[in-house]
Amino acid sequence: MSGFQQVILLGRLVRDPELRSTADGTAVTNGTVVTSDEWKDKTTGEKKERVEYHNIVAFKQPAEFLGKYCLKGNMVHIIGKLRTRPWEKDGVKMKSTEVICNEVTNITPRSAAPAADVSKETFDDDIPF
């Protein structure tokens, strides 16, 4: 065995995940999660923050969950592994590092999630609370 790799992210989706299918019908979703790290500078006492953007890719069930139930701004918990993928643009060889999602949990409560074209309903119930 050459080792073990696991990535755990807790962050917000930067945009709505993009759900699509491969030629054989496998669900694939791409997205971006933003995380930040805060600390106090020891010399100046100033509050500092480092923001990181993580490209995520999910296949099959995690892809369907991300694409159907997670929206821009939702807090998500992702467990996966890193994959560096080479690609070429205009003859220049590039590399992208992605988190391949094995497990996805939407942490944002339904009441806090942004509504998707749904108007607020009003209820005329005589409930005293």
PDB file of C-alpha atoms in Angstrom:
ATOM      1  CA  MET A   1       0.000   0.000   0.000  1.00  0.00           C
ATOM      2  CA  SER A   2       1.407   3.366  -0.978  1.00  0.00           C
ATOM      3  CA  GLY A   3      -0.685   5.551   1.323  1.00  0.00           C
ATOM      4  CA  PHE A   4      -4.071   6.993   2.028  1.00  0.00           C
ATOM      5  CA  GLN A   5      -5.617  10.254   0.912  1.00  0.00           C
ATOM      6  CA  GLN A   6      -8.699  12.024   2.246  1.00  0.00           C
ATOM      7  CA  VAL A   7      -9.901  15.603   1.860  1.00  0.00           C
ATOM      8  CA  ILE A   8     -12.546  17.126   4.131  1.00  0.00           C
ATOM      9  CA  LEU A   9     -14.036  20.492   3.186  1.00  0.00           C
ATOM     10  CA  LEU A  10     -16.590  22.607   5.011  1.00  0.00           C
ATOM     11  CA  GLY A  11     -17.384  25.651   2.921  1.00  0.00           C
ATOM     12  CA  ARG A  12     -19.910  27.494   0.793  1.00  0.00           C
ATOM     13  CA  LEU A  13     -20.791  26.855  -2.832  1.00  0.00           C
ATOM     14  CA  VAL A  14     -19.635  29.747  -5.005  1.00  0.00           C
ATOM     15  CA  ARG A  15     -22.234  29.037  -7.710  1.00  0.00           C
ATOM     16  CA  ASP A  16     -25.013  26.557  -8.404  1.00  0.00           C
ATOM     17  CA  PRO A  17     -23.455  23.151  -9.168  1.00  0.00           C
ATOM     18  CA  GLU A  18     -23.730  22.073 -12.822  1.00  0.00           C
ATOM     19  CA  LEU A  19     -25.372  18.638 -13.194  1.00  0.00           C
ATOM     20  CA  ARG A  20     -24.918  16.796 -16.479  1.00  0.00           C
ATOM     21  CA  SER A  21     -24.510  13.230 -17.758  1.00  0.00           C
ATOM     22  CA  THR A  22     -21.721  11.391 -19.521  1.00  0.00           C
ATOM     23  CA  ALA A  23     -22.342   9.520 -22.788  1.00  0.00           C
ATOM     24  CA  ASP A  24     -23.128   6.344 -20.812  1.00  0.00           C
ATOM     25  CA  GLY A  25     -25.630   8.166 -18.549  1.00  0.00           C
ATOM     26  CA  THR A  26     -23.452   8.627 -15.447  1.00  0.00           C
ATOM     27  CA  ALA A  27     -24.339  11.775 -13.498  1.00  0.00           C
ATOM     28  CA  VAL A  28     -21.480  14.290 -13.155  1.00  0.00           C
ATOM     29  CA  THR A  29     -21.544  17.573 -11.238  1.00  0.00           C
ATOM     30  CA  ASN A  30     -18.924  20.307 -11.136  1.00  0.00           C
ATOM     31  CA  GLY A  31     -18.775  23.186  -8.694  1.00  0.00           C
ATOM     32  CA  THR A  32     -16.587  25.404  -6.555  1.00  0.00           C
ATOM     33  CA  VAL A  33     -16.428  25.566  -2.754  1.00  0.00           C
ATOM     34  CA  VAL A  34     -14.847  28.499  -0.921  1.00  0.00           C
ATOM     35  CA  THR A  35     -13.188  28.106   2.471  1.00  0.00           C
ATOM     36  CA  SER A  36     -11.285  30.590   4.608  1.00  0.00           C
ATOM     37  CA  ASP A  37      -8.729  30.551   7.376  1.00  0.00           C
ATOM     38  CA  GLU A  38      -8.546  33.386   9.917  1.00  0.00           C
ATOM     39  CA  TRP A  39      -5.764  34.279  12.351  1.00  0.00           C
ATOM     40  CA  LYS A  40      -4.306  37.226  14.219  1.00  0.00           C
ATOM     41  CA  ASP A  41      -0.916  38.510  13.045  1.00  0.00           C
ATOM     42  CA  LYS A  42       1.549  38.089  15.940  1.00  0.00           C
ATOM     43  CA  THR A  43       3.533  41.230  15.149  1.00  0.00           C
ATOM     44  CA  THR A  44       0.748  43.710  14.333  1.00  0.00           C
ATOM     45  CA  GLY A  45      -2.232  42.128  16.088  1.00  0.00           C
ATOM     46  CA  GLU A  46      -4.173  42.624  12.864  1.00  0.00           C
ATOM     47  CA  LYS A  47      -6.831  40.087  11.867  1.00  0.00           C
ATOM     48  CA  LYS A  48      -5.829  38.204   8.689  1.00  0.00           C
ATOM     49  CA  GLU A  49      -7.809  35.933   6.400  1.00  0.00           C
ATOM     50  CA  ARG A  50      -6.816  33.569   3.597  1.00  0.00           C
ATOM     51  CA  VAL A  51      -9.538  32.496   1.158  1.00  0.00           C
ATOM     52  CA  GLU A  52      -9.219  29.323  -0.908  1.00  0.00           C
ATOM     53  CA  TYR A  53     -11.376  28.167  -3.835  1.00  0.00           C
ATOM     54  CA  HIS A  54     -11.672  24.410  -4.390  1.00  0.00           C
ATOM     55  CA  ASN A  55     -12.888  22.870  -7.650  1.00  0.00           C
ATOM     56  CA  ILE A  56     -15.122  19.906  -6.881  1.00  0.00           C
ATOM     57  CA  VAL A  57     -16.318  17.046  -9.079  1.00  0.00           C
ATOM     58  CA  ALA A  58     -18.870  14.411  -8.125  1.00  0.00           C
ATOM     59  CA  PHE A  59     -20.077  11.309  -9.934  1.00  0.00           C
ATOM     60  CA  LYS A  60     -23.213   9.164  -9.611  1.00  0.00           C
ATOM     61  CA  GLN A  61     -25.221   9.619  -6.357  1.00  0.00           C
ATOM     62  CA  PRO A  62     -23.135  12.472  -4.870  1.00  0.00           C
ATOM     63  CA  ALA A  63     -23.415  14.261  -8.239  1.00  0.00           C
ATOM     64  CA  GLU A  64     -27.185  13.922  -8.288  1.00  0.00           C
ATOM     65  CA  PHE A  65     -27.445  15.176  -4.703  1.00  0.00           C
ATOM     66  CA  LEU A  66     -25.245  18.222  -5.389  1.00  0.00           C
ATOM     67  CA  GLY A  67     -27.072  19.063  -8.603  1.00  0.00           C
ATOM     68  CA  LYS A  68     -30.585  18.692  -7.196  1.00  0.00           C
ATOM     69  CA  TYR A  69     -30.383  19.858  -3.576  1.00  0.00           C
ATOM     70  CA  CYS A  70     -27.463  22.282  -3.242  1.00  0.00           C
ATOM     71  CA  LEU A  71     -27.476  25.906  -4.360  1.00  0.00           C
ATOM     72  CA  LYS A  72     -25.086  28.827  -4.498  1.00  0.00           C
ATOM     73  CA  GLY A  73     -24.344  30.008  -0.954  1.00  0.00           C
ATOM     74  CA  ASN A  74     -25.204  26.684   0.719  1.00  0.00           C
ATOM     75  CA  MET A  75     -22.754  25.421   3.343  1.00  0.00           C
ATOM     76  CA  VAL A  76     -21.637  21.931   2.325  1.00  0.00           C
ATOM     77  CA  HIS A  77     -19.512  19.247   3.969  1.00  0.00           C
ATOM     78  CA  ILE A  78     -17.529  17.234   1.442  1.00  0.00           C
ATOM     79  CA  ILE A  79     -15.363  14.169   1.903  1.00  0.00           C
ATOM     80  CA  GLY A  80     -13.270  13.089  -1.052  1.00  0.00           C
ATOM     81  CA  LYS A  81      -9.835  12.799  -2.543  1.00  0.00           C
ATOM     82  CA  LEU A  82      -7.553  14.995  -4.646  1.00  0.00           C
ATOM     83  CA  ARG A  83      -7.009  14.419  -8.332  1.00  0.00           C
ATOM     84  CA  THR A  84      -4.669  16.421 -10.552  1.00  0.00           C
ATOM     85  CA  ARG A  85      -5.768  16.330 -14.162  1.00  0.00           C
ATOM     86  CA  PRO A  86      -3.658  17.527 -17.113  1.00  0.00           C
ATOM     87  CA  TRP A  87      -5.318  19.439 -19.961  1.00  0.00           C
ATOM     88  CA  GLU A  88      -4.298  21.642 -22.840  1.00  0.00           C
ATOM     89  CA  LYS A  89      -5.434  25.136 -23.850  1.00  0.00           C
ATOM     90  CA  ASP A  90      -4.161  26.831 -26.999  1.00  0.00           C
ATOM     91  CA  GLY A  91      -1.235  24.421 -27.151  1.00  0.00           C
ATOM     92  CA  VAL A  92      -0.185  25.122 -23.556  1.00  0.00           C
ATOM     93  CA  LYS A  93      -0.176  22.175 -21.141  1.00  0.00           C
ATOM     94  CA  MET A  94      -2.001  22.961 -17.889  1.00  0.00           C
ATOM     95  CA  LYS A  95      -2.930  21.092 -14.695  1.00  0.00           C
ATOM     96  CA  SER A  96      -6.014  21.365 -12.499  1.00  0.00           C
ATOM     97  CA  THR A  97      -6.382  19.941  -9.019  1.00  0.00           C
ATOM     98  CA  GLU A  98      -9.911  18.895  -8.074  1.00  0.00           C
ATOM     99  CA  VAL A  99     -11.607  17.302  -5.103  1.00  0.00           C
ATOM    100  CA  ILE A 100     -13.443  14.162  -6.193  1.00  0.00           C
ATOM    101  CA  CYS A 101     -16.471  13.973  -3.872  1.00  0.00           C
ATOM    102  CA  ASN A 102     -17.279  10.629  -2.262  1.00  0.00           C
ATOM    103  CA  GLU A 103     -19.749  12.059   0.281  1.00  0.00           C
ATOM    104  CA  VAL A 104     -21.712  15.320   0.233  1.00  0.00           C
ATOM    105  CA  THR A 105     -23.851  16.802   3.023  1.00  0.00           C
ATOM    106  CA  ASN A 106     -25.831  20.029   2.690  1.00  0.00           C
ATOM    107  CA  ILE A 107     -25.344  21.811   6.038  1.00  0.00           C
ATOM    108  CA  THR A 108     -27.563  24.817   5.220  1.00  0.00           C
ATOM    109  CA  PRO A 109     -31.007  24.425   6.818  1.00  0.00           C
ATOM    110  CA  ARG A 110     -33.916  24.448   4.384  1.00  0.00           C
ATOM    111  CA  SER A 111     -35.304  27.635   5.929  1.00  0.00           C
ATOM    112  CA  ALA A 112     -31.984  29.430   5.277  1.00  0.00           C
ATOM    113  CA  ALA A 113     -31.513  28.106   1.763  1.00  0.00           C
ATOM    114  CA  PRO A 114     -32.250  30.512  -1.083  1.00  0.00           C
ATOM    115  CA  ALA A 115     -35.658  29.952  -2.641  1.00  0.00           C
ATOM    116  CA  ALA A 116     -35.673  28.833  -6.261  1.00  0.00           C
ATOM    117  CA  ASP A 117     -38.539  30.711  -7.936  1.00  0.00           C
ATOM    118  CA  VAL A 118     -40.948  29.931  -5.111  1.00  0.00           C
ATOM    119  CA  SER A 119     -43.097  32.704  -3.682  1.00  0.00           C
ATOM    120  CA  LYS A 120     -43.690  32.786   0.055  1.00  0.00           C
ATOM    121  CA  GLU A 121     -46.926  31.233   1.143  1.00  0.00           C
ATOM    122  CA  THR A 122     -49.140  32.766   3.799  1.00  0.00           C
ATOM    123  CA  PHE A 123     -51.306  30.662   6.046  1.00  0.00           C
ATOM    124  CA  ASP A 124     -54.636  31.725   7.532  1.00  0.00           C
ATOM    125  CA  ASP A 125     -54.675  29.067  10.231  1.00  0.00           C
ATOM    126  CA  ASP A 126     -55.985  30.067  13.640  1.00  0.00           C
ATOM    127  CA  ILE A 127     -53.044  28.517  15.452  1.00  0.00           C
ATOM    128  CA  PRO A 128     -52.164  30.650  18.525  1.00  0.00           C
ATOM    129  CA  PHE A 129     -48.374  30.368  18.122  1.00  0.00           C
TER     130      PHE A 129
END
